[in-house]
Amino acid sequence: MHFSLVTLFPEFFDSPLSAGLMAKARESGTVDFSFRNPRDATTDRHRTVDDRPYGGGPGMVMLPEPLAVTLRALREDAPRARILMMAPRGRRFTQQLARELAREEHVAILCGRYEGFDARVEELFDIEPVCVGDFVLNGGETAALNVIEAVARLVPGFMGKEESGEDESFSDGLLEYPHYTRPEVFEGLPVPDVLRSGDHGRIAAWRREQSLAATLRLRPELLPEAPLTETDMAFLRHKAAETVERPGRNLHCALVHYPVLNKEKKSVAVSLTNLDIHDIGRCSCTYGLGGYYIVTPIEDQRRLLDGILRHWTEGPGLAANPDRGEALGLVRGADTVQDAVDDITRRTGQRPLVMATSARGAGDTTVGQVRSILAERPVLLLFGTGHGLSPHLVAACDGTLRPVRWMDGYNHLSVRTAAAIIMDRILGDCY
Ligand SMILES: C[S@@+](CC[C@H](N)C(=O)[O-])C[C@H]1O[C@@H](n2cnc3c(N)ncnc32)[C@H](O)[C@@H]1O
């Protein structure tokens, strides 16, 4: 496989491409490299490759001309080369992309410097921007080295045993299991017995479980896309249940019936609906929430709620449908939002962060922010009935979640649907 590197600093690659397995792979001809320096395509006395940005601002931009000359020469020599451009705004580099690139005969990589490339280069040539992570490096050379190493080691013949590239982190969507070598006991820590048992079936099963447990603990966002068997799922379910710090338990929600807006935008109290109590209760239970509050100060509505809850949690409904009893066991009445806040504070020992939800406005908090807060403290999500939470209640909250489907013209969801979507976005299957 051939890599062409378009760089102002070819010498940058001297040492990394001359060490270890890479050196051997070059010797055996498994991979080889060529370098093109855009500075060689300049025509002025100073061999200029950059200039100030139009529109002002800091830094310099790589001139399009030397790059265009370099890329035209590259295209002529290697018409089928796949050309990547290292750029923070590019497609994220992953093991999957590495596998895809390892099937190419020729990969060319453009390494940027300064503020990057003049944007017209990308319009003129068939180039794929690629990013190695959400951070900014000084130049594309270190990013290119990431790509080269990850791709080259998947090229047949690079590693002694070809399978070793198939049994690693990300190769099957999971993190890898832990490795151990001699001595058997190191500073008091023994190697797990199973690894010395010689029983290959047990070792494989143990490794799979370690891999699943590590992914659940460290990178749960990988699990929804990972291919999982029923055995894997049963193991993860069991593991998740014993992980006490699952953040779903820190999430609480309240369905507010007062103060909410009516059609005329006046603050009013609205009546309870059986469907909202049941459906949001079932959703809260499914996502493992810490509690679901029905907020209404109206006495007869509270009595109605108590009657419904008694029926399902201790009355005839419980025997008829115990699952429903479990879900409604999570529901509590509260006269005001403050009462719900006080109840959570009493039960968890921490005052919850109160987060409003709304179909309008820009919001000031993202789902990701709520997810990180949950790791530290409880959050109470407020859902409004009627035409939404009253503005003075929203203003008293600690924040407002960005609306669901805010980019579309129509986002009139029922409160049950909005609650389900928001819970899923915050907690998904694996948080
Ligand atoms: C200082 S950076 C330019 C950053 C650019 N102004 C921006 O904010 O996106 C210079 C060069 O480093 C490379 N680079 C920096 N961070 C990168 C990343 N995370 N992934 C891929 N390339 C990166 C690119 O080639 C880029 O043109």
Short mmCIF file of C-alpha atoms in Angstrom, two decimals, residues 84 90-99 101 130-133 143 146-148 150-151:
data_model
loop_
_atom_site.label_atom_id
_atom_site.label_comp_id
_atom_site.label_asym_id
_atom_site.label_seq_id
_atom_site.Cartn_x
_atom_site.Cartn_y
_atom_site.Cartn_z
CA LEU A 84 -7.64 12.89 2.48
CA GLY A 90 -13.66 16.63 8.72
CA ARG A 91 -15.33 13.24 9.03
CA ARG A 92 -14.29 11.61 12.30
CA PHE A 93 -11.49 9.09 11.86
CA THR A 94 -12.59 5.72 13.31
CA GLN A 95 -11.53 2.10 13.18
CA GLN A 96 -14.24 1.59 10.58
CA LEU A 97 -12.71 4.25 8.31
CA ALA A 98 -9.25 2.74 8.94
CA ARG A 99 -10.58 -0.64 7.76
CA LEU A 101 -8.81 2.80 3.83
CA VAL A 130 -10.79 13.85 8.01
CA CYS A 131 -10.56 14.77 11.70
CA VAL A 132 -8.72 12.70 14.30
CA GLY A 133 -10.55 14.14 17.32
CA ALA A 143 -3.02 13.71 12.58
CA ASN A 146 -2.64 8.57 13.42
CA VAL A 147 -4.25 7.66 10.13
CA ILE A 148 -1.12 6.00 8.72
CA ALA A 150 -4.17 2.74 12.17
CA VAL A 151 -4.49 1.92 8.46
#
